[in-house]
PDB file of C-alpha atoms in Angstrom:
ATOM      1  CA  UNK A 299     -47.193  35.920-150.588  1.00  0.00           C
ATOM      2  CA  UNK A 300     -50.326  37.880-151.493  1.00  0.00           C
ATOM      3  CA  UNK A 301     -54.056  37.255-151.619  1.00  0.00           C
ATOM      4  CA  UNK A 302     -57.057  39.284-152.658  1.00  0.00           C
ATOM      5  CA  UNK A 303     -58.029  41.556-149.803  1.00  0.00           C
ATOM      6  CA  UNK A 304     -61.134  40.008-148.230  1.00  0.00           C
ATOM      7  CA  UNK A 305     -62.903  41.324-145.159  1.00  0.00           C
ATOM      8  CA  UNK A 306     -60.683  39.640-142.603  1.00  0.00           C
ATOM      9  CA  UNK A 307     -63.082  39.922-139.689  1.00  0.00           C
ATOM     10  CA  UNK A 308     -65.048  36.725-139.048  1.00  0.00           C
ATOM     11  CA  UNK A 309     -62.649  34.563-141.013  1.00  0.00           C
ATOM     12  CA  UNK A 310     -60.095  31.784-140.601  1.00  0.00           C
ATOM     13  CA  UNK A 311     -56.987  31.653-142.787  1.00  0.00           C
ATOM     14  CA  UNK A 312     -55.277  28.215-143.005  1.00  0.00           C
ATOM     15  CA  UNK A 313     -51.540  28.086-143.657  1.00  0.00           C
ATOM     16  CA  UNK A 314     -48.541  25.779-143.701  1.00  0.00           C
ATOM     17  CA  UNK A 315     -44.885  26.424-142.842  1.00  0.00           C
ATOM     18  CA  UNK A 316     -43.073  24.209-145.309  1.00  0.00           C
ATOM     19  CA  UNK A 317     -39.619  24.646-143.756  1.00  0.00           C
ATOM     20  CA  UNK A 318     -40.808  23.521-140.327  1.00  0.00           C
ATOM     21  CA  UNK A 319     -43.409  20.827-141.120  1.00  0.00           C
ATOM     22  CA  UNK A 320     -46.007  22.889-139.245  1.00  0.00           C
ATOM     23  CA  UNK A 321     -49.560  23.811-140.214  1.00  0.00           C
ATOM     24  CA  UNK A 322     -51.890  26.322-138.645  1.00  0.00           C
ATOM     25  CA  UNK A 323     -54.697  28.855-138.823  1.00  0.00           C
ATOM     26  CA  UNK A 324     -55.178  32.558-138.147  1.00  0.00           C
ATOM     27  CA  UNK A 325     -58.655  33.575-136.957  1.00  0.00           C
ATOM     28  CA  UNK A 326     -60.302  36.974-136.550  1.00  0.00           C
ATOM     29  CA  UNK A 327     -63.781  37.312-135.027  1.00  0.00           C
ATOM     30  CA  UNK A 328     -65.896  40.349-134.313  1.00  0.00           C
ATOM     31  CA  UNK A 329     -69.451  40.383-135.718  1.00  0.00           C
ATOM     32  CA  UNK A 330     -70.031  36.643-135.244  1.00  0.00           C
ATOM     33  CA  UNK A 331     -68.658  36.757-131.699  1.00  0.00           C
ATOM     34  CA  UNK A 332     -70.798  39.753-130.783  1.00  0.00           C
ATOM     35  CA  UNK A 333     -73.901  38.036-132.200  1.00  0.00           C
ATOM     36  CA  UNK A 334     -73.169  34.991-130.024  1.00  0.00           C
ATOM     37  CA  UNK A 335     -72.635  37.008-126.855  1.00  0.00           C
ATOM     38  CA  UNK A 336     -75.628  39.260-127.548  1.00  0.00           C
ATOM     39  CA  UNK A 337     -77.983  36.280-127.143  1.00  0.00           C
ATOM     40  CA  UNK A 338     -77.351  36.346-123.368  1.00  0.00           C
ATOM     41  CA  UNK A 339     -76.430  38.801-120.608  1.00  0.00           C
ATOM     42  CA  UNK A 340     -73.428  36.961-119.201  1.00  0.00           C
ATOM     43  CA  UNK A 341     -71.327  38.292-116.315  1.00  0.00           C
ATOM     44  CA  UNK A 342     -67.862  39.450-117.491  1.00  0.00           C
ATOM     45  CA  UNK A 343     -66.052  36.266-116.374  1.00  0.00           C
ATOM     46  CA  UNK A 344     -68.493  33.993-118.218  1.00  0.00           C
ATOM     47  CA  UNK A 345     -68.499  36.271-121.254  1.00  0.00           C
ATOM     48  CA  UNK A 346     -64.691  36.008-121.426  1.00  0.00           C
ATOM     49  CA  UNK A 347     -64.783  32.203-121.186  1.00  0.00           C
ATOM     50  CA  UNK A 348     -67.401  31.972-123.950  1.00  0.00           C
ATOM     51  CA  UNK A 349     -65.368  34.333-126.161  1.00  0.00           C
ATOM     52  CA  UNK A 350     -62.199  32.260-125.704  1.00  0.00           C
ATOM     53  CA  UNK A 351     -64.069  29.014-126.379  1.00  0.00           C
ATOM     54  CA  UNK A 352     -65.600  30.467-129.565  1.00  0.00           C
ATOM     55  CA  UNK A 353     -62.192  31.588-130.839  1.00  0.00           C
ATOM     56  CA  UNK A 354     -60.697  28.148-130.135  1.00  0.00           C
ATOM     57  CA  UNK A 355     -63.642  26.505-131.873  1.00  0.00           C
ATOM     58  CA  UNK A 356     -63.143  28.600-135.000  1.00  0.00           C
ATOM     59  CA  UNK A 357     -59.425  27.768-135.093  1.00  0.00           C
ATOM     60  CA  UNK A 358     -59.924  24.038-134.522  1.00  0.00           C
ATOM     61  CA  UNK A 359     -63.131  23.628-136.519  1.00  0.00           C
ATOM     62  CA  UNK A 360     -61.770  24.929-139.813  1.00  0.00           C
ATOM     63  CA  UNK A 361     -60.065  21.565-140.370  1.00  0.00           C
ATOM     64  CA  UNK A 362     -63.282  19.506-140.401  1.00  0.00           C
ATOM     65  CA  UNK A 363     -64.917  18.439-143.643  1.00  0.00           C
ATOM     66  CA  UNK A 364     -67.960  19.875-145.363  1.00  0.00           C
ATOM     67  CA  UNK A 365     -71.215  19.437-143.447  1.00  0.00           C
ATOM     68  CA  UNK A 366     -69.495  17.986-140.371  1.00  0.00           C
ATOM     69  CA  UNK A 367     -70.009  19.478-136.913  1.00  0.00           C
ATOM     70  CA  UNK A 368     -67.313  20.046-134.304  1.00  0.00           C
ATOM     71  CA  UNK A 369     -68.274  20.790-130.712  1.00  0.00           C
ATOM     72  CA  UNK A 370     -66.295  21.845-127.664  1.00  0.00           C
ATOM     73  CA  UNK A 371     -67.599  21.268-124.159  1.00  0.00           C
ATOM     74  CA  UNK A 372     -65.924  22.531-121.012  1.00  0.00           C
ATOM     75  CA  UNK A 373     -67.536  21.160-117.872  1.00  0.00           C
ATOM     76  CA  UNK A 374     -66.425  22.122-114.386  1.00  0.00           C
ATOM     77  CA  UNK A 375     -67.380  21.794-110.737  1.00  0.00           C
ATOM     78  CA  UNK A 376     -66.896  25.512-110.163  1.00  0.00           C
ATOM     79  CA  UNK A 377     -69.442  28.265-110.760  1.00  0.00           C
ATOM     80  CA  UNK A 378     -68.776  28.095-114.521  1.00  0.00           C
ATOM     81  CA  UNK A 379     -70.491  24.752-115.000  1.00  0.00           C
ATOM     82  CA  UNK A 380     -70.621  24.453-118.783  1.00  0.00           C
ATOM     83  CA  UNK A 381     -69.286  26.227-121.862  1.00  0.00           C
ATOM     84  CA  UNK A 382     -70.568  24.641-125.081  1.00  0.00           C
ATOM     85  CA  UNK A 383     -69.786  25.570-128.684  1.00  0.00           C
ATOM     86  CA  UNK A 384     -70.719  24.159-132.086  1.00  0.00           C
ATOM     87  CA  UNK A 385     -68.961  24.734-135.418  1.00  0.00           C
ATOM     88  CA  UNK A 386     -70.859  23.640-138.526  1.00  0.00           C
ATOM     89  CA  UNK A 387     -68.694  23.032-141.565  1.00  0.00           C
ATOM     90  CA  UNK A 388     -69.853  24.820-144.732  1.00  0.00           C
ATOM     91  CA  UNK A 389     -72.411  23.023-146.859  1.00  0.00           C
ATOM     92  CA  UNK A 390     -70.309  23.667-149.978  1.00  0.00           C
ATOM     93  CA  UNK A 391     -66.818  24.942-150.755  1.00  0.00           C
ATOM     94  CA  UNK A 392     -66.684  28.704-150.535  1.00  0.00           C
ATOM     95  CA  UNK A 393     -69.697  28.951-148.243  1.00  0.00           C
ATOM     96  CA  UNK A 394     -69.364  30.305-144.686  1.00  0.00           C
ATOM     97  CA  UNK A 395     -69.107  28.037-141.679  1.00  0.00           C
ATOM     98  CA  UNK A 396     -71.522  28.644-138.790  1.00  0.00           C
ATOM     99  CA  UNK A 397     -70.695  28.884-135.111  1.00  0.00           C
ATOM    100  CA  UNK A 398     -72.759  29.171-131.929  1.00  0.00           C
ATOM    101  CA  UNK A 399     -72.150  28.945-128.158  1.00  0.00           C
ATOM    102  CA  UNK A 400     -73.736  29.207-124.735  1.00  0.00           C
ATOM    103  CA  UNK A 401     -72.811  28.885-121.065  1.00  0.00           C
ATOM    104  CA  UNK A 402     -74.411  27.596-117.889  1.00  0.00           C
ATOM    105  CA  UNK A 403     -73.222  28.986-114.568  1.00  0.00           C
ATOM    106  CA  UNK A 404     -74.112  29.280-110.889  1.00  0.00           C
ATOM    107  CA  UNK A 405     -74.643  32.995-110.299  1.00  0.00           C
ATOM    108  CA  UNK A 406     -74.596  32.629-106.506  1.00  0.00           C
ATOM    109  CA  UNK A 407     -71.140  31.006-106.490  1.00  0.00           C
ATOM    110  CA  UNK A 408     -69.610  33.165-109.214  1.00  0.00           C
ATOM    111  CA  UNK A 409     -66.879  35.590-108.122  1.00  0.00           C
ATOM    112  CA  UNK A 410     -67.605  38.779-110.093  1.00  0.00           C
ATOM    113  CA  UNK A 411     -64.023  40.066-109.858  1.00  0.00           C
ATOM    114  CA  UNK A 412     -62.280  36.687-109.863  1.00  0.00           C
ATOM    115  CA  UNK A 413     -60.202  35.309-112.755  1.00  0.00           C
ATOM    116  CA  UNK A 414     -62.408  33.673-115.371  1.00  0.00           C
ATOM    117  CA  UNK A 415     -60.564  30.374-115.863  1.00  0.00           C
ATOM    118  CA  UNK A 416     -60.321  29.635-112.127  1.00  0.00           C
ATOM    119  CA  UNK A 417     -64.114  29.588-111.926  1.00  0.00           C
ATOM    120  CA  UNK A 418     -64.333  26.408-113.982  1.00  0.00           C
ATOM    121  CA  UNK A 419     -62.650  24.377-111.264  1.00  0.00           C
ATOM    122  CA  UNK A 420     -62.020  20.675-111.630  1.00  0.00           C
ATOM    123  CA  UNK A 421     -63.538  19.196-114.749  1.00  0.00           C
ATOM    124  CA  UNK A 422     -62.860  18.183-118.322  1.00  0.00           C
ATOM    125  CA  UNK A 423     -62.309  19.612-121.798  1.00  0.00           C
ATOM    126  CA  UNK A 424     -64.021  17.659-124.582  1.00  0.00           C
ATOM    127  CA  UNK A 425     -63.903  17.707-128.372  1.00  0.00           C
ATOM    128  CA  UNK A 426     -66.679  16.003-130.339  1.00  0.00           C
ATOM    129  CA  UNK A 427     -66.991  15.552-134.106  1.00  0.00           C
ATOM    130  CA  UNK A 428     -70.279  14.566-135.737  1.00  0.00           C
ATOM    131  CA  UNK A 429     -69.632  13.185-139.223  1.00  0.00           C
ATOM    132  CA  UNK A 430     -73.285  12.994-140.179  1.00  0.00           C
ATOM    133  CA  UNK A 431     -76.069  10.441-140.358  1.00  0.00           C
ATOM    134  CA  UNK A 432     -74.949   6.821-140.201  1.00  0.00           C
ATOM    135  CA  UNK A 433     -71.529   7.629-138.717  1.00  0.00           C
ATOM    136  CA  UNK A 434     -70.479   7.221-135.101  1.00  0.00           C
ATOM    137  CA  UNK A 435     -69.468  10.548-133.533  1.00  0.00           C
ATOM    138  CA  UNK A 436     -65.911  10.970-132.251  1.00  0.00           C
ATOM    139  CA  UNK A 437     -65.361  12.089-128.654  1.00  0.00           C
ATOM    140  CA  UNK A 438     -62.110  12.950-126.883  1.00  0.00           C
ATOM    141  CA  UNK A 439     -61.659  14.155-123.299  1.00  0.00           C
ATOM    142  CA  UNK A 440     -58.839  15.566-121.183  1.00  0.00           C
ATOM    143  CA  UNK A 441     -58.881  17.036-117.670  1.00  0.00           C
ATOM    144  CA  UNK A 442     -58.990  20.785-117.151  1.00  0.00           C
ATOM    145  CA  UNK A 443     -55.323  21.776-116.966  1.00  0.00           C
ATOM    146  CA  UNK A 444     -53.090  24.823-117.206  1.00  0.00           C
ATOM    147  CA  UNK A 445     -54.263  28.398-116.782  1.00  0.00           C
ATOM    148  CA  UNK A 446     -56.575  28.965-119.759  1.00  0.00           C
ATOM    149  CA  UNK A 447     -58.887  27.208-122.182  1.00  0.00           C
ATOM    150  CA  UNK A 448     -56.100  27.528-124.756  1.00  0.00           C
ATOM    151  CA  UNK A 449     -53.827  25.480-122.472  1.00  0.00           C
ATOM    152  CA  UNK A 450     -56.617  22.898-122.127  1.00  0.00           C
ATOM    153  CA  UNK A 451     -56.856  22.648-125.918  1.00  0.00           C
ATOM    154  CA  UNK A 452     -53.078  22.219-126.209  1.00  0.00           C
ATOM    155  CA  UNK A 453     -53.222  19.435-123.625  1.00  0.00           C
ATOM    156  CA  UNK A 454     -56.100  17.786-125.480  1.00  0.00           C
ATOM    157  CA  UNK A 455     -54.152  17.619-128.748  1.00  0.00           C
ATOM    158  CA  UNK A 456     -51.016  16.331-127.023  1.00  0.00           C
ATOM    159  CA  UNK A 457     -52.806  13.752-124.884  1.00  0.00           C
ATOM    160  CA  UNK A 458     -55.623  12.568-127.165  1.00  0.00           C
ATOM    161  CA  UNK A 459     -54.211  13.175-130.646  1.00  0.00           C
ATOM    162  CA  UNK A 460     -50.430  13.054-129.993  1.00  0.00           C
ATOM    163  CA  UNK A 461     -50.131  16.317-131.969  1.00  0.00           C
ATOM    164  CA  UNK A 462     -47.921  19.143-130.656  1.00  0.00           C
ATOM    165  CA  UNK A 463     -50.159  22.223-130.752  1.00  0.00           C
ATOM    166  CA  UNK A 464     -49.871  25.832-129.631  1.00  0.00           C
ATOM    167  CA  UNK A 465     -52.354  28.706-129.452  1.00  0.00           C
ATOM    168  CA  UNK A 466     -51.678  32.433-129.165  1.00  0.00           C
ATOM    169  CA  UNK A 467     -54.937  34.288-128.482  1.00  0.00           C
ATOM    170  CA  UNK A 468     -56.046  37.842-127.797  1.00  0.00           C
ATOM    171  CA  UNK A 469     -59.604  38.884-126.996  1.00  0.00           C
ATOM    172  CA  UNK A 470     -61.583  41.526-125.204  1.00  0.00           C
ATOM    173  CA  UNK A 471     -63.951  44.436-125.532  1.00  0.00           C
ATOM    174  CA  UNK A 472     -62.760  47.362-127.644  1.00  0.00           C
ATOM    175  CA  UNK A 473     -64.158  50.490-129.257  1.00  0.00           C
ATOM    176  CA  UNK A 474     -63.123  52.120-132.503  1.00  0.00           C
ATOM    177  CA  UNK A 475     -63.609  55.892-132.883  1.00  0.00           C
ATOM    178  CA  UNK A 476     -67.235  56.638-133.610  1.00  0.00           C
ATOM    179  CA  UNK A 477     -68.269  52.992-133.171  1.00  0.00           C
ATOM    180  CA  UNK A 478     -70.068  51.207-130.313  1.00  0.00           C
ATOM    181  CA  UNK A 479     -68.013  49.036-127.978  1.00  0.00           C
ATOM    182  CA  UNK A 480     -67.878  45.356-128.870  1.00  0.00           C
ATOM    183  CA  UNK A 481     -65.844  42.200-128.654  1.00  0.00           C
ATOM    184  CA  UNK A 482     -62.883  41.450-130.895  1.00  0.00           C
ATOM    185  CA  UNK A 483     -60.873  38.257-130.843  1.00  0.00           C
ATOM    186  CA  UNK A 484     -57.964  36.953-132.832  1.00  0.00           C
ATOM    187  CA  UNK A 485     -55.517  34.115-132.611  1.00  0.00           C
ATOM    188  CA  UNK A 486     -52.955  31.878-134.227  1.00  0.00           C
ATOM    189  CA  UNK A 487     -52.923  28.096-133.957  1.00  0.00           C
ATOM    190  CA  UNK A 488     -49.829  26.109-134.931  1.00  0.00           C
ATOM    191  CA  UNK A 489     -49.643  22.340-135.039  1.00  0.00           C
ATOM    192  CA  UNK A 490     -46.928  19.895-135.981  1.00  0.00           C
ATOM    193  CA  UNK A 491     -47.894  17.866-139.028  1.00  0.00           C
ATOM    194  CA  UNK A 492     -49.139  14.374-138.077  1.00  0.00           C
ATOM    195  CA  UNK A 493     -46.590  11.556-138.100  1.00  0.00           C
ATOM    196  CA  UNK A 494     -47.294   7.986-139.123  1.00  0.00           C
ATOM    197  CA  UNK A 495     -46.424   6.633-135.657  1.00  0.00           C
ATOM    198  CA  UNK A 496     -46.369   9.415-133.035  1.00  0.00           C
ATOM    199  CA  UNK A 497     -44.791   8.507-129.728  1.00  0.00           C
ATOM    200  CA  UNK A 498     -43.763  10.087-126.456  1.00  0.00           C
ATOM    201  CA  UNK A 499     -40.524   9.259-124.684  1.00  0.00           C
ATOM    202  CA  UNK A 500     -40.761   8.081-121.108  1.00  0.00           C
ATOM    203  CA  UNK A 501     -43.692   6.751-119.114  1.00  0.00           C
ATOM    204  CA  UNK A 502     -45.325  10.026-118.112  1.00  0.00           C
ATOM    205  CA  UNK A 503     -45.794  13.421-119.656  1.00  0.00           C
ATOM    206  CA  UNK A 504     -44.196  16.689-118.610  1.00  0.00           C
ATOM    207  CA  UNK A 505     -47.519  18.496-118.406  1.00  0.00           C
ATOM    208  CA  UNK A 506     -49.699  19.138-115.378  1.00  0.00           C
ATOM    209  CA  UNK A 507     -50.563  15.922-113.533  1.00  0.00           C
ATOM    210  CA  UNK A 508     -48.293  13.871-115.793  1.00  0.00           C
ATOM    211  CA  UNK A 509     -50.289  14.694-118.941  1.00  0.00           C
ATOM    212  CA  UNK A 510     -48.475  14.822-122.253  1.00  0.00           C
ATOM    213  CA  UNK A 511     -47.242  18.149-123.591  1.00  0.00           C
ATOM    214  CA  UNK A 512     -45.895  19.193-126.977  1.00  0.00           C
ATOM    215  CA  UNK A 513     -42.295  18.831-125.758  1.00  0.00           C
ATOM    216  CA  UNK A 514     -42.897  15.126-125.107  1.00  0.00           C
ATOM    217  CA  UNK A 515     -43.852  14.451-128.734  1.00  0.00           C
ATOM    218  CA  UNK A 516     -41.162  16.016-130.926  1.00  0.00           C
ATOM    219  CA  UNK A 517     -37.449  15.304-130.692  1.00  0.00           C
ATOM    220  CA  UNK A 518     -34.250  15.891-132.625  1.00  0.00           C
ATOM    221  CA  UNK A 519     -34.557  17.998-135.782  1.00  0.00           C
ATOM    222  CA  UNK A 520     -38.359  18.025-135.492  1.00  0.00           C
ATOM    223  CA  UNK A 521     -38.090  19.360-131.971  1.00  0.00           C
ATOM    224  CA  UNK A 522     -35.686  22.072-133.051  1.00  0.00           C
ATOM    225  CA  UNK A 523     -38.021  23.198-135.844  1.00  0.00           C
ATOM    226  CA  UNK A 524     -41.023  23.165-133.493  1.00  0.00           C
ATOM    227  CA  UNK A 525     -39.158  25.209-130.870  1.00  0.00           C
ATOM    228  CA  UNK A 526     -38.013  27.677-133.518  1.00  0.00           C
ATOM    229  CA  UNK A 527     -41.579  28.299-134.710  1.00  0.00           C
ATOM    230  CA  UNK A 528     -42.765  28.696-131.114  1.00  0.00           C
ATOM    231  CA  UNK A 529     -40.075  31.303-130.431  1.00  0.00           C
ATOM    232  CA  UNK A 530     -41.261  33.235-133.476  1.00  0.00           C
ATOM    233  CA  UNK A 531     -44.870  33.017-132.307  1.00  0.00           C
ATOM    234  CA  UNK A 532     -43.774  34.362-128.909  1.00  0.00           C
ATOM    235  CA  UNK A 533     -43.038  37.701-130.611  1.00  0.00           C
ATOM    236  CA  UNK A 534     -46.635  38.291-131.694  1.00  0.00           C
ATOM    237  CA  UNK A 535     -48.425  41.240-130.092  1.00  0.00           C
ATOM    238  CA  UNK A 536     -52.057  41.422-129.014  1.00  0.00           C
ATOM    239  CA  UNK A 537     -52.924  44.142-131.528  1.00  0.00           C
ATOM    240  CA  UNK A 538     -51.398  42.058-134.313  1.00  0.00           C
ATOM    241  CA  UNK A 539     -53.666  39.152-133.386  1.00  0.00           C
ATOM    242  CA  UNK A 540     -56.946  41.036-133.277  1.00  0.00           C
ATOM    243  CA  UNK A 541     -56.196  43.480-136.119  1.00  0.00           C
ATOM    244  CA  UNK A 542     -57.715  45.137-137.988  1.00  0.00           C
ATOM    245  CA  UNK A 543     -54.718  47.097-139.290  1.00  0.00           C
ATOM    246  CA  UNK A 544     -52.526  44.049-140.024  1.00  0.00           C
ATOM    247  CA  UNK A 545     -54.063  41.458-142.376  1.00  0.00           C
ATOM    248  CA  UNK A 546     -53.526  37.788-141.442  1.00  0.00           C
ATOM    249  CA  UNK A 547     -51.372  37.066-144.486  1.00  0.00           C
ATOM    250  CA  UNK A 548     -49.078  39.969-143.573  1.00  0.00           C
ATOM    251  CA  UNK A 549     -48.982  38.789-139.980  1.00  0.00           C
ATOM    252  CA  UNK A 550     -47.850  35.349-141.131  1.00  0.00           C
ATOM    253  CA  UNK A 551     -45.131  36.865-143.268  1.00  0.00           C
ATOM    254  CA  UNK A 552     -43.996  39.085-140.374  1.00  0.00           C
ATOM    255  CA  UNK A 553     -43.769  36.118-138.008  1.00  0.00           C
ATOM    256  CA  UNK A 554     -42.692  33.231-140.209  1.00  0.00           C
ATOM    257  CA  UNK A 555     -41.197  34.490-143.480  1.00  0.00           C
ATOM    258  CA  UNK A 556     -38.076  32.324-142.975  1.00  0.00           C
ATOM    259  CA  UNK A 557     -40.256  29.218-142.520  1.00  0.00           C
ATOM    260  CA  UNK A 558     -41.657  29.442-146.087  1.00  0.00           C
ATOM    261  CA  UNK A 559     -45.332  30.148-145.283  1.00  0.00           C
ATOM    262  CA  UNK A 560     -47.965  28.923-147.714  1.00  0.00           C
ATOM    263  CA  UNK A 561     -51.568  30.081-147.363  1.00  0.00           C
ATOM    264  CA  UNK A 562     -54.819  28.474-148.440  1.00  0.00           C
ATOM    265  CA  UNK A 563     -58.310  29.865-149.202  1.00  0.00           C
ATOM    266  CA  UNK A 564     -59.828  31.863-146.366  1.00  0.00           C
ATOM    267  CA  UNK A 565     -62.875  30.413-144.575  1.00  0.00           C
ATOM    268  CA  UNK A 566     -65.591  32.945-143.602  1.00  0.00           C
ATOM    269  CA  UNK A 567     -67.441  32.285-140.326  1.00  0.00           C
ATOM    270  CA  UNK A 568     -70.945  33.487-139.411  1.00  0.00           C
ATOM    271  CA  UNK A 569     -73.094  33.170-136.328  1.00  0.00           C
ATOM    272  CA  UNK A 570     -75.656  30.466-136.999  1.00  0.00           C
ATOM    273  CA  UNK A 571     -77.963  28.165-135.084  1.00  0.00           C
ATOM    274  CA  UNK A 572     -79.392  24.842-136.217  1.00  0.00           C
ATOM    275  CA  UNK A 573     -82.496  24.899-134.031  1.00  0.00           C
ATOM    276  CA  UNK A 574     -85.946  24.634-135.636  1.00  0.00           C
ATOM    277  CA  UNK A 575     -89.518  23.786-134.740  1.00  0.00           C
ATOM    278  CA  UNK A 576     -89.144  20.433-136.483  1.00  0.00           C
ATOM    279  CA  UNK A 577     -86.180  19.553-134.255  1.00  0.00           C
ATOM    280  CA  UNK A 578     -88.143  20.540-131.150  1.00  0.00           C
ATOM    281  CA  UNK A 579     -91.026  18.346-132.257  1.00  0.00           C
ATOM    282  CA  UNK A 580     -88.634  15.489-132.963  1.00  0.00           C
ATOM    283  CA  UNK A 581     -87.102  15.767-129.481  1.00  0.00           C
ATOM    284  CA  UNK A 582     -90.601  15.579-127.972  1.00  0.00           C
ATOM    285  CA  UNK A 583     -91.642  12.602-130.088  1.00  0.00           C
ATOM    286  CA  UNK A 584     -90.451  10.120-127.424  1.00  0.00           C
ATOM    287  CA  UNK A 585     -93.000  11.374-124.872  1.00  0.00           C
ATOM    288  CA  UNK A 586     -96.497  10.033-124.231  1.00  0.00           C
ATOM    289  CA  UNK A 587     -99.623  12.146-124.023  1.00  0.00           C
ATOM    290  CA  UNK A 588     -99.391  11.920-120.219  1.00  0.00           C
ATOM    291  CA  UNK A 589     -95.812  13.275-120.312  1.00  0.00           C
ATOM    292  CA  UNK A 590     -96.901  16.064-122.633  1.00  0.00           C
ATOM    293  CA  UNK A 591     -99.682  17.069-120.237  1.00  0.00           C
ATOM    294  CA  UNK A 592     -97.057  17.529-117.498  1.00  0.00           C
ATOM    295  CA  UNK A 593     -95.105  19.838-119.841  1.00  0.00           C
ATOM    296  CA  UNK A 594     -98.160  21.896-120.813  1.00  0.00           C
ATOM    297  CA  UNK A 595     -98.267  25.454-119.452  1.00  0.00           C
ATOM    298  CA  UNK A 596    -101.332  27.013-117.775  1.00  0.00           C
ATOM    299  CA  UNK A 597    -101.933  28.764-121.089  1.00  0.00           C
ATOM    300  CA  UNK A 598    -102.392  25.374-122.773  1.00  0.00           C
ATOM    301  CA  UNK A 599     -99.164  25.285-124.786  1.00  0.00           C
ATOM    302  CA  UNK A 600     -95.852  23.442-124.787  1.00  0.00           C
ATOM    303  CA  UNK A 601     -92.896  25.800-124.977  1.00  0.00           C
ATOM    304  CA  UNK A 602     -89.187  25.347-125.650  1.00  0.00           C
ATOM    305  CA  UNK A 603     -86.272  27.777-125.739  1.00  0.00           C
ATOM    306  CA  UNK A 604     -82.991  27.350-127.612  1.00  0.00           C
ATOM    307  CA  UNK A 605     -80.081  27.809-125.218  1.00  0.00           C
ATOM    308  CA  UNK A 606     -77.809  28.909-128.081  1.00  0.00           C
ATOM    309  CA  UNK A 607     -79.821  31.572-129.906  1.00  0.00           C
ATOM    310  CA  UNK A 608     -82.759  32.263-127.592  1.00  0.00           C
ATOM    311  CA  UNK A 609     -85.423  31.217-130.103  1.00  0.00           C
ATOM    312  CA  UNK A 610     -88.776  30.592-128.372  1.00  0.00           C
ATOM    313  CA  UNK A 611     -91.103  27.886-129.670  1.00  0.00           C
ATOM    314  CA  UNK A 612     -94.786  27.594-128.732  1.00  0.00           C
ATOM    315  CA  UNK A 613     -96.507  24.323-129.703  1.00  0.00           C
ATOM    316  CA  UNK A 614    -100.002  22.895-129.496  1.00  0.00           C
ATOM    317  CA  UNK A 615     -99.733  19.924-127.082  1.00  0.00           C
ATOM    318  CA  UNK A 616    -102.167  17.932-129.223  1.00  0.00           C
ATOM    319  CA  UNK A 617     -99.594  17.954-132.048  1.00  0.00           C
ATOM    320  CA  UNK A 618     -96.524  16.680-130.156  1.00  0.00           C
ATOM    321  CA  UNK A 619     -95.441  13.339-128.715  1.00  0.00           C
ATOM    322  CA  UNK A 620     -95.914   9.868-130.135  1.00  0.00           C
ATOM    323  CA  UNK A 621     -99.611   9.940-129.188  1.00  0.00           C
ATOM    324  CA  UNK A 622    -100.343  13.252-130.946  1.00  0.00           C
ATOM    325  CA  UNK A 623    -103.979  13.496-132.040  1.00  0.00           C
ATOM    326  CA  UNK A 624    -103.475  16.238-134.642  1.00  0.00           C
ATOM    327  CA  UNK A 625    -100.901  16.973-137.263  1.00  0.00           C
ATOM    328  CA  UNK A 626     -98.642  19.962-136.795  1.00  0.00           C
ATOM    329  CA  UNK A 627     -99.555  23.039-138.856  1.00  0.00           C
ATOM    330  CA  UNK A 628     -97.992  22.817-142.291  1.00  0.00           C
ATOM    331  CA  UNK A 629     -97.242  19.098-141.955  1.00  0.00           C
TER     332      UNK A 629
END
């Protein structure tokens, strides 16, 4: 099993284990993740949550179609109030996907030395897919459960999609000799292939709070194959996940060579934001001239900031809103 040697950082490699009826992805992120985190000065706990959410988004998002958008939202009642990510499918085959993220948190309630996941508190984990203009977006929600965002994602797939799913992730700040310190993240996602009529035995699930878990969804020979693949994934080491010395295709062969791994074209991932002045103007088009006056700064402008990339827009109030008296420059 060989492929041309691409730059594995900032990429997702899809694969399938033919002997086990399991599919999955291997993701490696460094430059894109650092670009995302560099847009803000997050405390370490929030930075770690954003990094984990971005890695999960890359692993999950690779499966969506061209030009679709997949979003994750983690909302909690703790100091970490919101983690939001967007994954934009490539515009054409072979083009990079784009990913962005941001967080909202209560700095006064945040525990600087406390565990990151615990600071979300009670809340929900949501997956949203936007299929484009004229299509209704899909939304799925599950409660915050387990001890990590990866556990929340596993619960989401079991509960909302009836798909046994497992994530093995590694992430953190590192420094190569002669290089500045930065974030690296890597992970493997495995998922049982969808069945025509998935079902769970019993009335409740074996997961936290009676939620469904992977073990509730596969039985008999399927369950044995799923457990076998999970035992193999248990042997993966953190340095194998984040690289860069072991390429993803070699990692798959090391872990799953007896499961007949088959790999597919690698998907590059870049940092990218979809904000623009036109979108800001469109969002303000529902407001009257009176509303716009309330938004106008002492300097006589209307301003807007993108929470994802930090872009700052300065607009002439006479050119925004549905009662605008002048056309926008360049219109």
